mmCIF file of C-alpha atoms in Angstrom:
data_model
loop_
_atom_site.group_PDB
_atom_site.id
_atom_site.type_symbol
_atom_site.label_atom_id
_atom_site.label_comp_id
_atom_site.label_asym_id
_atom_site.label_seq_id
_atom_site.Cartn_x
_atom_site.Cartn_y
_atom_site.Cartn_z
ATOM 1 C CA UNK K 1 -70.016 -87.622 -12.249
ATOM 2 C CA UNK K 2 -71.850 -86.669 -15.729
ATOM 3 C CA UNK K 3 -70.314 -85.005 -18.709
ATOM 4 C CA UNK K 4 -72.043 -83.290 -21.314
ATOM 5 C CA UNK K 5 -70.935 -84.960 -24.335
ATOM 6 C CA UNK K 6 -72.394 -84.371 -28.664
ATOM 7 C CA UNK K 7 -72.804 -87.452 -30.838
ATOM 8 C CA UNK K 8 -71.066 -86.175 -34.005
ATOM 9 C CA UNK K 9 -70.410 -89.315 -36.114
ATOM 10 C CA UNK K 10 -71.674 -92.976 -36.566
ATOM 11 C CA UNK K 11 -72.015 -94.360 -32.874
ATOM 12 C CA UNK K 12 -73.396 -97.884 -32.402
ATOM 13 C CA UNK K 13 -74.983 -99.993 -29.130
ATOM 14 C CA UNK K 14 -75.895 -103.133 -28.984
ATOM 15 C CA UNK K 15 -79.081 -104.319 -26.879
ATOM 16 C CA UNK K 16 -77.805 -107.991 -25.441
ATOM 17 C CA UNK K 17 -77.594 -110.045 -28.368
ATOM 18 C CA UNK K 18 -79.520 -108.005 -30.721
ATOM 19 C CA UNK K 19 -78.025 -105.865 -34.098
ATOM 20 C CA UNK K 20 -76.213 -102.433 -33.581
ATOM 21 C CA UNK K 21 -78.196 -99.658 -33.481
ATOM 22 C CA UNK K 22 -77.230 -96.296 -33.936
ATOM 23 C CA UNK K 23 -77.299 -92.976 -31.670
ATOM 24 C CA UNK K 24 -78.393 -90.352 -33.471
ATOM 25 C CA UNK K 25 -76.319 -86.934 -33.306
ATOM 26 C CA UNK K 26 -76.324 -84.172 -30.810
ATOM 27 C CA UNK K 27 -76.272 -84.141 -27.116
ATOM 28 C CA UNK K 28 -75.622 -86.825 -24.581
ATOM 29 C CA UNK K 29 -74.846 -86.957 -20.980
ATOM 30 C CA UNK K 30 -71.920 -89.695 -20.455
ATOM 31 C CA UNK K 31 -71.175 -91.591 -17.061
ATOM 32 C CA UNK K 32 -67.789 -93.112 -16.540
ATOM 33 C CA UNK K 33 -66.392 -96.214 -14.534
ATOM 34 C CA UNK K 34 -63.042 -97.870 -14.906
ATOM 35 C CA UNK K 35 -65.187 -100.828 -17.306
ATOM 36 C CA UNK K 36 -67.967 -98.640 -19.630
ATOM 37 C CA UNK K 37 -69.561 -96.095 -20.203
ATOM 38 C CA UNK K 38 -73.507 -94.869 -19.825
ATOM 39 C CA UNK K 39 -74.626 -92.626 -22.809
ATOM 40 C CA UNK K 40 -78.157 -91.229 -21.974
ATOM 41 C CA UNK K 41 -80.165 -89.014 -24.674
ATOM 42 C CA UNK K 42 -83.872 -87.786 -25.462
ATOM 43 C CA UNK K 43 -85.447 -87.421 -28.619
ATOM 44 C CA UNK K 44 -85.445 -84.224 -30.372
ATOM 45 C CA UNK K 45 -89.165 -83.781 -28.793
ATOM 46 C CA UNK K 46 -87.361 -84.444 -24.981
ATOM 47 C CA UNK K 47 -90.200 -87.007 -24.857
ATOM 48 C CA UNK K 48 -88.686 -89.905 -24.821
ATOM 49 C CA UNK K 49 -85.236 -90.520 -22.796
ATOM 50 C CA UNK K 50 -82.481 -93.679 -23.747
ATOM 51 C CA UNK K 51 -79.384 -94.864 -22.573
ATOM 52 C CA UNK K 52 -76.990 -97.766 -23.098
ATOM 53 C CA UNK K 53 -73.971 -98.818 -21.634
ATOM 54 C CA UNK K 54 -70.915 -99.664 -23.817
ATOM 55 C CA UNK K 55 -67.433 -101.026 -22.900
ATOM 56 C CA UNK K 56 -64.582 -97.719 -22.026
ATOM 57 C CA UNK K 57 -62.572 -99.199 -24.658
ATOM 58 C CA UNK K 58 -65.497 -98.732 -27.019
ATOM 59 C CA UNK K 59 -66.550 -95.337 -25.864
ATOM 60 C CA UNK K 60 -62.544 -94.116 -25.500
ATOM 61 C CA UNK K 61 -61.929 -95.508 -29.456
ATOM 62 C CA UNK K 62 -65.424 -93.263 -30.823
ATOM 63 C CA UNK K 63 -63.796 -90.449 -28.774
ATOM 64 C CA UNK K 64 -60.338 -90.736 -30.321
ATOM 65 C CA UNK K 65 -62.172 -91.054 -34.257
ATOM 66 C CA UNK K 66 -64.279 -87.760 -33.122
ATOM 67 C CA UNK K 67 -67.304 -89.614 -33.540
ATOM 68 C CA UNK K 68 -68.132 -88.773 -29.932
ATOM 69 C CA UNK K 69 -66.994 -85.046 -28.809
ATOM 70 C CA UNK K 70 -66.917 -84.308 -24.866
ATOM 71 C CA UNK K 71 -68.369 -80.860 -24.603
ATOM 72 C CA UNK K 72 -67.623 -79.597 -20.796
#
């Protein structure tokens, strides 16, 4: 099941081997399973939608620095 979730710090992906890149801030919609975690967002024009997967250790560690806020 989804959670609402709000990217409010520096909160990084990577794309298979390729550099981090960053999620901007504000609202995301996070999927759990016991191994990561599925962060989908649009743009600020809802235009375009983007999601990545990231390890639940990851995702649990940007939670415990605030750098990810669950919202519901």
């Amino acid at each position: 099941m989804a959670q609402n979730a709000e990217i409010t710090g520096k909160v990084e992906y990577r794309e298979g081997d390729g550099p981090l890149l960053r999620i901007r801030k504000g609202p995301v919609e996070v999927t759990n399973t016991a191994l990561d975690a599925t962060l989908s967002w649009q743009d600020e024009g809802g235009d375009v939608r983007s999601s990545t997967a990231m390890p639940i250790a990851d995702f649990k560690r940007y939670l415990a620095e605030g750098a990810i806020r669950l919202t519901d």
